[in-house]
PDB file of C-alpha atoms in Angstrom:
ATOM      1  CA  MET A   1      11.598 -15.371 -21.864  1.00 50.00           C
ATOM      2  CA  ARG A   2      10.134 -16.176 -25.373  1.00 55.00           C
ATOM      3  CA  THR A   3       7.064 -14.959 -24.129  1.00 58.00           C
ATOM      4  CA  GLN A   4       8.395 -11.807 -23.249  1.00 59.00           C
ATOM      5  CA  GLY A   5      10.172 -10.721 -26.498  1.00 60.00           C
ATOM      6  CA  VAL A   6       6.713 -11.306 -27.964  1.00 51.00           C
ATOM      7  CA  LYS A   7       4.839  -9.283 -25.678  1.00 58.00           C
ATOM      8  CA  ALA A   8       7.826  -6.883 -25.895  1.00 58.00           C
ATOM      9  CA  PHE A   9       7.559  -7.210 -29.933  1.00 56.00           C
ATOM     10  CA  ALA A  10       3.576  -6.624 -29.567  1.00 57.00           C
ATOM     11  CA  LEU A  11       3.885  -3.732 -27.516  1.00 59.00           C
ATOM     12  CA  ARG A  12       6.373  -2.059 -30.090  1.00 59.00           C
ATOM     13  CA  VAL A  13       4.111  -2.630 -32.828  1.00 57.00           C
ATOM     14  CA  VAL A  14       1.145  -0.968 -30.826  1.00 61.00           C
ATOM     15  CA  LYS A  15       3.320   1.813 -29.996  1.00 60.00           C
ATOM     16  CA  VAL A  16       4.415   2.528 -33.582  1.00 62.00           C
ATOM     17  CA  SER A  17       0.952   1.977 -34.748  1.00 59.00           C
ATOM     18  CA  ALA A  18      -0.232   4.806 -32.281  1.00 55.00           C
ATOM     19  CA  GLU A  19       1.982   7.565 -33.325  1.00 60.00           C
ATOM     20  CA  PRO A  20       0.340   7.870 -36.853  1.00 60.00           C
ATOM     21  CA  THR A  21      -3.099   7.638 -35.260  1.00 62.00           C
ATOM     22  CA  ASP A  22      -1.727  10.545 -32.915  1.00 57.00           C
ATOM     23  CA  ARG A  23      -1.264  12.962 -35.905  1.00 57.00           C
ATOM     24  CA  VAL A  24      -4.884  12.507 -37.186  1.00 59.00           C
ATOM     25  CA  ARG A  25      -6.134  12.315 -33.691  1.00 59.00           C
ATOM     26  CA  HIS A  26      -4.158  15.189 -32.368  1.00 64.00           C
ATOM     27  CA  PRO A  27      -3.920  14.675 -28.208  1.00 70.00           C
ATOM     28  CA  THR A  28      -6.009  17.688 -26.844  1.00 82.00           C
ATOM     29  CA  ARG A  29      -4.224  20.051 -23.812  1.00 89.00           C
ATOM     30  CA  GLY A  30      -4.460  19.102 -20.404  1.00 95.00           C
ATOM     31  CA  VAL A  31      -2.653  17.671 -17.414  1.00 97.00           C
ATOM     32  CA  VAL A  32      -1.266  13.995 -18.202  1.00 97.00           C
ATOM     33  CA  VAL A  33      -0.915  11.537 -15.192  1.00 98.00           C
ATOM     34  CA  LEU A  34       1.726   9.263 -15.677  1.00 98.00           C
ATOM     35  CA  CYS A  35       1.265   5.465 -13.931  1.00 98.00           C
ATOM     36  CA  TYR A  36       3.943   4.086 -12.597  1.00 98.00           C
ATOM     37  CA  HIS A  37       4.066   0.508 -10.446  1.00 97.00           C
ATOM     38  CA  ARG A  38       7.588  -0.724  -9.791  1.00 98.00           C
ATOM     39  CA  VAL A  39      11.567   0.355 -10.229  1.00 98.00           C
ATOM     40  CA  GLU A  40      14.401  -2.182 -10.402  1.00 96.00           C
ATOM     41  CA  GLY A  41      12.254  -4.666  -9.086  1.00 95.00           C
ATOM     42  CA  GLY A  42      13.483  -7.599 -10.275  1.00 93.00           C
ATOM     43  CA  SER A  43      10.518  -8.729 -12.195  1.00 93.00           C
ATOM     44  CA  ARG A  44      11.287  -8.552 -15.574  1.00 89.00           C
ATOM     45  CA  ARG A  45       8.083  -7.255 -16.149  1.00 92.00           C
ATOM     46  CA  GLN A  46       6.458  -4.373 -18.534  1.00 93.00           C
ATOM     47  CA  LEU A  47       5.421  -2.307 -15.462  1.00 94.00           C
ATOM     48  CA  ASP A  48       8.850  -2.790 -13.556  1.00 97.00           C
ATOM     49  CA  LEU A  49      11.549   0.166 -15.115  1.00 98.00           C
ATOM     50  CA  ALA A  50      15.355   0.058 -14.839  1.00 98.00           C
ATOM     51  CA  ARG A  51      16.336   2.912 -12.086  1.00 98.00           C
ATOM     52  CA  ASP A  52      18.163   4.334 -14.918  1.00 98.00           C
ATOM     53  CA  THR A  53      15.419   4.715 -16.651  1.00 98.00           C
ATOM     54  CA  PHE A  54      13.241   5.946 -14.486  1.00 98.00           C
ATOM     55  CA  ASP A  55      16.131   8.675 -13.303  1.00 98.00           C
ATOM     56  CA  ALA A  56      16.281   9.889 -16.845  1.00 98.00           C
ATOM     57  CA  GLN A  57      12.323  10.120 -16.972  1.00 98.00           C
ATOM     58  CA  MET A  58      12.330  12.392 -13.935  1.00 98.00           C
ATOM     59  CA  GLY A  59      15.205  14.273 -15.376  1.00 98.00           C
ATOM     60  CA  ALA A  60      13.080  14.968 -18.502  1.00 97.00           C
ATOM     61  CA  LEU A  61      10.371  16.083 -16.439  1.00 97.00           C
ATOM     62  CA  ALA A  62      12.252  18.276 -14.080  1.00 97.00           C
ATOM     63  CA  ALA A  63      13.550  19.969 -16.949  1.00 95.00           C
ATOM     64  CA  GLY A  64      10.022  20.517 -18.587  1.00 88.00           C
ATOM     65  CA  PRO A  65       7.872  22.872 -18.530  1.00 79.00           C
ATOM     66  CA  GLY A  66       6.207  21.512 -15.095  1.00 88.00           C
ATOM     67  CA  VAL A  67       5.558  18.938 -13.034  1.00 96.00           C
ATOM     68  CA  VAL A  68       3.500  19.126 -10.096  1.00 97.00           C
ATOM     69  CA  THR A  69       0.985  17.632  -7.516  1.00 98.00           C
ATOM     70  CA  LEU A  70      -1.734  15.931  -8.019  1.00 98.00           C
ATOM     71  CA  ASP A  71      -3.807  18.539  -5.741  1.00 98.00           C
ATOM     72  CA  ALA A  72      -2.241  21.776  -7.565  1.00 97.00           C
ATOM     73  CA  ALA A  73      -3.360  19.646 -10.606  1.00 97.00           C
ATOM     74  CA  LEU A  74      -7.001  19.738  -9.762  1.00 98.00           C
ATOM     75  CA  ALA A  75      -6.703  23.108  -9.307  1.00 97.00           C
ATOM     76  CA  LEU A  76      -5.453  23.545 -12.692  1.00 96.00           C
ATOM     77  CA  LEU A  77      -8.041  21.347 -14.412  1.00 96.00           C
ATOM     78  CA  ALA A  78     -10.681  23.019 -12.652  1.00 93.00           C
ATOM     79  CA  LEU A  79      -9.793  26.750 -14.309  1.00 87.00           C
ATOM     80  CA  PRO A  80     -11.758  27.773 -17.491  1.00 83.00           C
ATOM     81  CA  VAL A  81      -8.769  28.961 -19.519  1.00 86.00           C
ATOM     82  CA  PRO A  82      -5.478  26.658 -19.692  1.00 90.00           C
ATOM     83  CA  PRO A  83      -2.443  27.211 -17.875  1.00 92.00           C
ATOM     84  CA  PRO A  84       0.630  28.551 -20.354  1.00 92.00           C
ATOM     85  CA  HIS A  85       2.142  25.158 -19.855  1.00 92.00           C
ATOM     86  CA  ASP A  86       0.642  21.581 -19.324  1.00 94.00           C
ATOM     87  CA  PRO A  87       1.758  19.926 -16.152  1.00 95.00           C
ATOM     88  CA  VAL A  88       2.700  16.618 -15.717  1.00 98.00           C
ATOM     89  CA  VAL A  89       1.348  14.537 -12.516  1.00 98.00           C
ATOM     90  CA  VAL A  90       3.284  11.312 -10.870  1.00 98.00           C
ATOM     91  CA  THR A  91       1.918   8.695  -9.780  1.00 98.00           C
ATOM     92  CA  PHE A  92       2.649   5.019  -8.370  1.00 98.00           C
ATOM     93  CA  ASP A  93      -0.030   2.482  -7.777  1.00 98.00           C
ATOM     94  CA  ASP A  94       0.098  -0.671  -5.304  1.00 97.00           C
ATOM     95  CA  GLY A  95       3.531   0.013  -2.514  1.00 97.00           C
ATOM     96  CA  THR A  96       6.160  -1.975  -3.550  1.00 98.00           C
ATOM     97  CA  ALA A  97       9.591  -2.029  -1.183  1.00 98.00           C
ATOM     98  CA  ASP A  98      11.358  -0.743  -4.384  1.00 98.00           C
ATOM     99  CA  PHE A  99       9.544   2.375  -4.232  1.00 98.00           C
ATOM    100  CA  ALA A 100      11.449   3.571  -1.216  1.00 98.00           C
ATOM    101  CA  ASP A 101      14.431   1.765  -2.494  1.00 98.00           C
ATOM    102  CA  HIS A 102      14.582   3.084  -5.577  1.00 98.00           C
ATOM    103  CA  ALA A 103      11.853   5.334  -6.399  1.00 98.00           C
ATOM    104  CA  VAL A 104      11.892   8.109  -3.861  1.00 98.00           C
ATOM    105  CA  PRO A 105      15.550   8.591  -4.015  1.00 98.00           C
ATOM    106  CA  VAL A 106      15.417   9.489  -7.647  1.00 98.00           C
ATOM    107  CA  LEU A 107      12.215  11.455  -6.959  1.00 98.00           C
ATOM    108  CA  GLU A 108      14.238  13.594  -4.232  1.00 98.00           C
ATOM    109  CA  ARG A 109      17.276  13.973  -6.818  1.00 98.00           C
ATOM    110  CA  HIS A 110      15.046  15.794  -9.190  1.00 98.00           C
ATOM    111  CA  ARG A 111      12.377  17.101  -6.525  1.00 98.00           C
ATOM    112  CA  VAL A 112       9.472  15.794  -8.408  1.00 98.00           C
ATOM    113  CA  PRO A 113       6.481  15.139  -6.424  1.00 98.00           C
ATOM    114  CA  ALA A 114       4.329  11.943  -6.821  1.00 98.00           C
ATOM    115  CA  THR A 115       1.061  10.477  -5.317  1.00 98.00           C
ATOM    116  CA  LEU A 116       1.250   6.460  -3.948  1.00 98.00           C
ATOM    117  CA  TYR A 117      -2.019   5.064  -4.095  1.00 98.00           C
ATOM    118  CA  LEU A 118      -1.351   2.294  -1.177  1.00 98.00           C
ATOM    119  CA  ALA A 119      -3.416  -1.260  -1.049  1.00 98.00           C
ATOM    120  CA  THR A 120      -2.959  -1.298   2.748  1.00 98.00           C
ATOM    121  CA  ALA A 121      -3.207  -4.845   3.814  1.00 98.00           C
ATOM    122  CA  PHE A 122       0.215  -5.859   1.966  1.00 98.00           C
ATOM    123  CA  VAL A 123       1.817  -3.382   4.009  1.00 98.00           C
ATOM    124  CA  GLU A 124       0.026  -4.176   7.294  1.00 98.00           C
ATOM    125  CA  GLU A 125       0.572  -7.701   6.993  1.00 98.00           C
ATOM    126  CA  GLN A 126       3.517  -7.732   5.508  1.00 97.00           C
ATOM    127  CA  ARG A 127       2.400 -10.318   2.651  1.00 95.00           C
ATOM    128  CA  PRO A 128       3.612 -10.085  -0.757  1.00 95.00           C
ATOM    129  CA  MET A 129       2.130  -8.581  -3.610  1.00 94.00           C
ATOM    130  CA  SER A 130       1.493  -9.583  -7.436  1.00 88.00           C
ATOM    131  CA  HIS A 131       5.040 -11.512  -8.535  1.00 88.00           C
ATOM    132  CA  ASP A 132       6.072 -12.167  -5.342  1.00 91.00           C
ATOM    133  CA  ALA A 133       6.887  -8.566  -4.497  1.00 95.00           C
ATOM    134  CA  ARG A 134       8.174  -7.318  -0.805  1.00 97.00           C
ATOM    135  CA  PRO A 135       5.612  -4.782   0.015  1.00 98.00           C
ATOM    136  CA  LEU A 136       6.818  -1.012   1.614  1.00 98.00           C
ATOM    137  CA  THR A 137       7.170  -1.245   5.629  1.00 98.00           C
ATOM    138  CA  TRP A 138       5.096   1.609   7.414  1.00 98.00           C
ATOM    139  CA  ALA A 139       8.743   2.901   8.515  1.00 98.00           C
ATOM    140  CA  ALA A 140       9.711   3.453   5.044  1.00 98.00           C
ATOM    141  CA  LEU A 141       6.302   5.102   4.206  1.00 98.00           C
ATOM    142  CA  LYS A 142       7.284   7.534   6.840  1.00 98.00           C
ATOM    143  CA  ASP A 143      10.615   8.526   5.552  1.00 98.00           C
ATOM    144  CA  ALA A 144       8.942   8.630   2.179  1.00 98.00           C
ATOM    145  CA  LEU A 145       6.446  11.334   3.731  1.00 98.00           C
ATOM    146  CA  SER A 146       8.946  13.045   5.389  1.00 98.00           C
ATOM    147  CA  THR A 147      10.982  14.149   1.735  1.00 98.00           C
ATOM    148  CA  GLY A 148       7.689  16.529   1.335  1.00 98.00           C
ATOM    149  CA  LEU A 149       7.288  14.910  -1.963  1.00 98.00           C
ATOM    150  CA  VAL A 150       5.455  11.981  -1.351  1.00 98.00           C
ATOM    151  CA  THR A 151       1.610  12.097  -1.058  1.00 98.00           C
ATOM    152  CA  VAL A 152      -0.116   8.857   0.194  1.00 98.00           C
ATOM    153  CA  GLY A 153      -3.571   8.118  -1.366  1.00 98.00           C
ATOM    154  CA  SER A 154      -5.897   4.912  -1.325  1.00 98.00           C
ATOM    155  CA  HIS A 155      -5.771   1.916  -3.534  1.00 98.00           C
ATOM    156  CA  THR A 156      -8.223   0.044  -1.666  1.00 98.00           C
ATOM    157  CA  HIS A 157      -7.111  -2.669   1.265  1.00 98.00           C
ATOM    158  CA  THR A 158      -6.929  -5.689  -0.234  1.00 98.00           C
ATOM    159  CA  HIS A 159      -6.578  -4.698  -4.138  1.00 97.00           C
ATOM    160  CA  ARG A 160     -10.084  -5.629  -4.425  1.00 96.00           C
ATOM    161  CA  LEU A 161     -11.424  -5.016  -7.904  1.00 96.00           C
ATOM    162  CA  LEU A 162     -14.885  -2.716  -7.174  1.00 96.00           C
ATOM    163  CA  ASP A 163     -16.954  -3.345  -9.925  1.00 94.00           C
ATOM    164  CA  ARG A 164     -18.011  -6.711  -8.805  1.00 91.00           C
ATOM    165  CA  ALA A 165     -17.665  -5.964  -4.629  1.00 95.00           C
ATOM    166  CA  PRO A 166     -21.195  -5.914  -2.746  1.00 96.00           C
ATOM    167  CA  ALA A 167     -21.968  -2.362  -1.174  1.00 96.00           C
ATOM    168  CA  ALA A 168     -20.672  -3.809   2.364  1.00 97.00           C
ATOM    169  CA  ILE A 169     -17.390  -5.306   0.865  1.00 97.00           C
ATOM    170  CA  VAL A 170     -16.480  -1.617  -1.035  1.00 98.00           C
ATOM    171  CA  ALA A 171     -17.160   0.497   2.359  1.00 98.00           C
ATOM    172  CA  ASP A 172     -15.085  -1.705   4.123  1.00 98.00           C
ATOM    173  CA  GLU A 173     -12.505  -1.820   1.284  1.00 98.00           C
ATOM    174  CA  LEU A 174     -12.379   2.068   1.482  1.00 98.00           C
ATOM    175  CA  ASP A 175     -12.550   2.628   5.227  1.00 98.00           C
ATOM    176  CA  ARG A 176      -9.965   0.198   6.391  1.00 98.00           C
ATOM    177  CA  SER A 177      -7.609   1.549   3.763  1.00 98.00           C
ATOM    178  CA  VAL A 178      -8.177   5.223   4.611  1.00 98.00           C
ATOM    179  CA  GLY A 179      -8.073   4.016   8.675  1.00 98.00           C
ATOM    180  CA  LEU A 180      -4.828   2.488   8.524  1.00 98.00           C
ATOM    181  CA  ILE A 181      -3.366   5.150   6.612  1.00 98.00           C
ATOM    182  CA  GLY A 182      -4.399   7.788   9.032  1.00 98.00           C
ATOM    183  CA  GLU A 183      -3.602   5.814  11.999  1.00 98.00           C
ATOM    184  CA  ARG A 184      -0.158   4.560  10.618  1.00 98.00           C
ATOM    185  CA  LEU A 185       1.272   7.380   9.023  1.00 98.00           C
ATOM    186  CA  GLY A 186      -1.084  10.657  10.694  1.00 98.00           C
ATOM    187  CA  VAL A 187      -1.554  12.001   7.219  1.00 98.00           C
ATOM    188  CA  ASP A 188      -5.471  11.806   4.730  1.00 97.00           C
ATOM    189  CA  ALA A 189      -6.285   9.290   2.191  1.00 98.00           C
ATOM    190  CA  SER A 190      -7.876  12.467  -0.104  1.00 98.00           C
ATOM    191  CA  HIS A 191      -7.112  10.308  -3.471  1.00 98.00           C
ATOM    192  CA  PHE A 192      -7.762   7.374  -4.538  1.00 98.00           C
ATOM    193  CA  ALA A 193      -7.490   4.875  -8.023  1.00 98.00           C
ATOM    194  CA  TYR A 194      -9.418   1.881  -8.883  1.00 98.00           C
ATOM    195  CA  PRO A 195      -7.073  -1.229  -8.507  1.00 96.00           C
ATOM    196  CA  LYS A 196      -6.238  -2.498 -12.329  1.00 92.00           C
ATOM    197  CA  ALA A 197      -7.878   0.844 -13.363  1.00 92.00           C
ATOM    198  CA  VAL A 198     -11.401  -1.053 -13.567  1.00 92.00           C
ATOM    199  CA  ALA A 199     -13.960   1.260 -12.559  1.00 93.00           C
ATOM    200  CA  GLY A 200     -16.282   0.508  -9.911  1.00 95.00           C
ATOM    201  CA  SER A 201     -19.953  -0.506 -10.066  1.00 96.00           C
ATOM    202  CA  PRO A 202     -22.768   2.689  -9.297  1.00 96.00           C
ATOM    203  CA  GLU A 203     -22.907   1.874  -5.668  1.00 97.00           C
ATOM    204  CA  ALA A 204     -19.073   1.813  -5.512  1.00 97.00           C
ATOM    205  CA  GLU A 205     -18.387   4.991  -7.595  1.00 97.00           C
ATOM    206  CA  ARG A 206     -20.547   6.582  -5.331  1.00 98.00           C
ATOM    207  CA  ALA A 207     -18.965   5.633  -2.304  1.00 98.00           C
ATOM    208  CA  VAL A 208     -15.441   6.633  -4.010  1.00 98.00           C
ATOM    209  CA  ARG A 209     -16.831  10.025  -4.377  1.00 98.00           C
ATOM    210  CA  THR A 210     -17.958  10.702  -1.051  1.00 98.00           C
ATOM    211  CA  ARG A 211     -14.900   9.376   0.668  1.00 98.00           C
ATOM    212  CA  PHE A 212     -12.113  11.617  -1.606  1.00 98.00           C
ATOM    213  CA  ARG A 213     -11.297  14.596  -3.376  1.00 98.00           C
ATOM    214  CA  SER A 214     -10.277  12.689  -6.905  1.00 98.00           C
ATOM    215  CA  ALA A 215     -10.146   8.819  -8.399  1.00 98.00           C
ATOM    216  CA  ALA A 216      -8.066   7.878 -11.213  1.00 98.00           C
ATOM    217  CA  LEU A 217      -8.872   5.334 -14.185  1.00 96.00           C
ATOM    218  CA  ALA A 218      -6.822   4.090 -16.830  1.00 89.00           C
ATOM    219  CA  GLY A 219      -6.696   6.587 -19.777  1.00 88.00           C
ATOM    220  CA  THR A 220      -3.647   6.953 -22.148  1.00 90.00           C
ATOM    221  CA  ARG A 221      -4.521  10.757 -23.051  1.00 92.00           C
ATOM    222  CA  ALA A 222      -4.461  14.236 -21.143  1.00 94.00           C
ATOM    223  CA  ASN A 223      -7.144  15.007 -19.194  1.00 96.00           C
ATOM    224  CA  PRO A 224      -8.059  18.195 -20.589  1.00 95.00           C
ATOM    225  CA  TYR A 225      -8.934  21.713 -18.298  1.00 95.00           C
ATOM    226  CA  GLY A 226     -12.236  22.808 -17.431  1.00 93.00           C
ATOM    227  CA  ARG A 227     -14.317  19.579 -18.174  1.00 93.00           C
ATOM    228  CA  THR A 228     -12.322  16.625 -16.359  1.00 96.00           C
ATOM    229  CA  ASP A 229     -14.188  14.680 -13.632  1.00 97.00           C
ATOM    230  CA  ARG A 230     -11.957  14.597 -10.959  1.00 98.00           C
ATOM    231  CA  TYR A 231     -13.277  10.930 -10.236  1.00 98.00           C
ATOM    232  CA  ARG A 232     -12.260   9.851 -13.660  1.00 97.00           C
ATOM    233  CA  LEU A 233      -8.712  11.021 -13.933  1.00 98.00           C
ATOM    234  CA  ALA A 234      -6.998   9.384 -17.146  1.00 96.00           C
ATOM    235  CA  ARG A 235      -3.975   7.941 -16.514  1.00 96.00           C
ATOM    236  CA  SER A 236      -0.928   7.072 -19.076  1.00 95.00           C
ATOM    237  CA  PRO A 237       0.828   3.546 -17.478  1.00 95.00           C
ATOM    238  CA  ILE A 238       4.745   3.855 -17.943  1.00 96.00           C
ATOM    239  CA  GLN A 239       6.168   0.886 -19.187  1.00 94.00           C
ATOM    240  CA  VAL A 240       9.646  -0.628 -19.599  1.00 95.00           C
ATOM    241  CA  ALA A 241       9.312  -0.483 -23.575  1.00 92.00           C
ATOM    242  CA  ASP A 242       8.526   3.229 -23.604  1.00 93.00           C
ATOM    243  CA  GLY A 243      11.770   3.992 -23.322  1.00 93.00           C
ATOM    244  CA  MET A 244      12.248   7.715 -23.644  1.00 95.00           C
ATOM    245  CA  ARG A 245      10.893   8.013 -27.086  1.00 91.00           C
ATOM    246  CA  TRP A 246       7.505   6.765 -26.057  1.00 91.00           C
ATOM    247  CA  PHE A 247       7.502   8.308 -22.519  1.00 95.00           C
ATOM    248  CA  ASP A 248       7.774  11.806 -24.210  1.00 93.00           C
ATOM    249  CA  ALA A 249       4.893  11.228 -26.480  1.00 91.00           C
ATOM    250  CA  LYS A 250       2.823   9.842 -23.577  1.00 93.00           C
ATOM    251  CA  THR A 251       3.656  13.016 -21.653  1.00 94.00           C
ATOM    252  CA  ARG A 252       2.364  15.109 -24.332  1.00 90.00           C
ATOM    253  CA  GLY A 253      -0.868  12.826 -23.974  1.00 89.00           C
ATOM    254  CA  GLY A 254      -0.010  10.945 -26.720  1.00 81.00           C
ATOM    255  CA  LEU A 255      -0.500   7.057 -27.874  1.00 72.00           C
ATOM    256  CA  ARG A 256      -4.351   6.911 -27.380  1.00 70.00           C
ATOM    257  CA  LEU A 257      -4.375   3.706 -29.623  1.00 64.00           C
ATOM    258  CA  GLU A 258      -2.243   1.980 -27.129  1.00 72.00           C
ATOM    259  CA  ASP A 259      -5.052   2.344 -24.346  1.00 67.00           C
ATOM    260  CA  ASP A 260      -8.103   1.524 -26.930  1.00 65.00           C
ATOM    261  CA  VAL A 261      -6.070  -1.942 -27.099  1.00 60.00           C
ATOM    262  CA  ARG A 262      -5.238  -2.459 -23.664  1.00 61.00           C
ATOM    263  CA  ARG A 263      -8.955  -1.699 -22.605  1.00 60.00           C
ATOM    264  CA  ALA A 264     -10.161  -4.170 -25.039  1.00 55.00           C
ATOM    265  CA  LEU A 265      -7.631  -6.885 -23.672  1.00 55.00           C
ATOM    266  CA  ASN A 266      -8.236  -6.360 -20.392  1.00 54.00           C
ATOM    267  CA  ARG A 267     -11.900  -7.040 -20.609  1.00 54.00           C
ATOM    268  CA  LEU A 268     -10.926 -10.291 -21.186  1.00 55.00           C
ATOM    269  CA  ARG A 269      -8.034 -10.620 -18.950  1.00 60.00           C
ATOM    270  CA  TYR A 270      -9.986  -9.537 -15.798  1.00 58.00           C
ATOM    271  CA  ALA A 271     -13.179 -10.612 -16.545  1.00 58.00           C
ATOM    272  CA  LYS A 272     -13.030 -13.648 -14.018  1.00 60.00           C
ATOM    273  CA  ALA A 273     -10.647 -11.558 -11.240  1.00 66.00           C
ATOM    274  CA  THR A 274     -11.761 -10.589  -7.938  1.00 70.00           C
ATOM    275  CA  THR A 275      -8.193  -8.446  -6.928  1.00 64.00           C
TER     276      THR A 275
END
């Protein structure tokens, strides 16, 4: 508990520091892609939001200038002239059971579309994900798709980091994921998110570009119109510490300083990791 308290305090310090930085380095216009992981998952992690908080955030998006599908966002990003209002895209990573149990009912309530990047091995084998999280089932995913609000993309098969994997393993990770999503759900996985938002090797990036319409990384900022590489989409991770104050800032493309700090820490955190 003490460690969690220290981390929460450190996050707050970074967020408070990022606000004046945003006034100096003003966020650019563009499409903001939000990244969620868990809702009411019981893990007490910063990426595991209370359902009430998620509900309030989706309500704010639904009442705002526009929340769109990822496909609609890609079309807007290709425009040379910005639209009147900057839209927001909601995405989820991994595929834990709480997505169906808690997130989807909230998405339905507010009619907010979302893309789920799925690590298929955990669903197919029904083995726990990180922090012993229960994975989704294919049946639950079919129910989620039936709402018409959920798009399923790939997050590799085993959540393998692609910056250090041999070419054959990269191809297997991508193809098995796409194949299972097609076989079990009857949909094409046309979008991809790199595990842990770690960019792949040049060979892996080429493999991703030949298989998908887009790929997502990290980056707490907006994706500018007319000059965004759709295979390097920036996503703003939403945390417990954001509440509504910093959630609002992130929906406007702010808190870029937080991303600068996170990238520096992640270089150390994932130095020896493979998944």
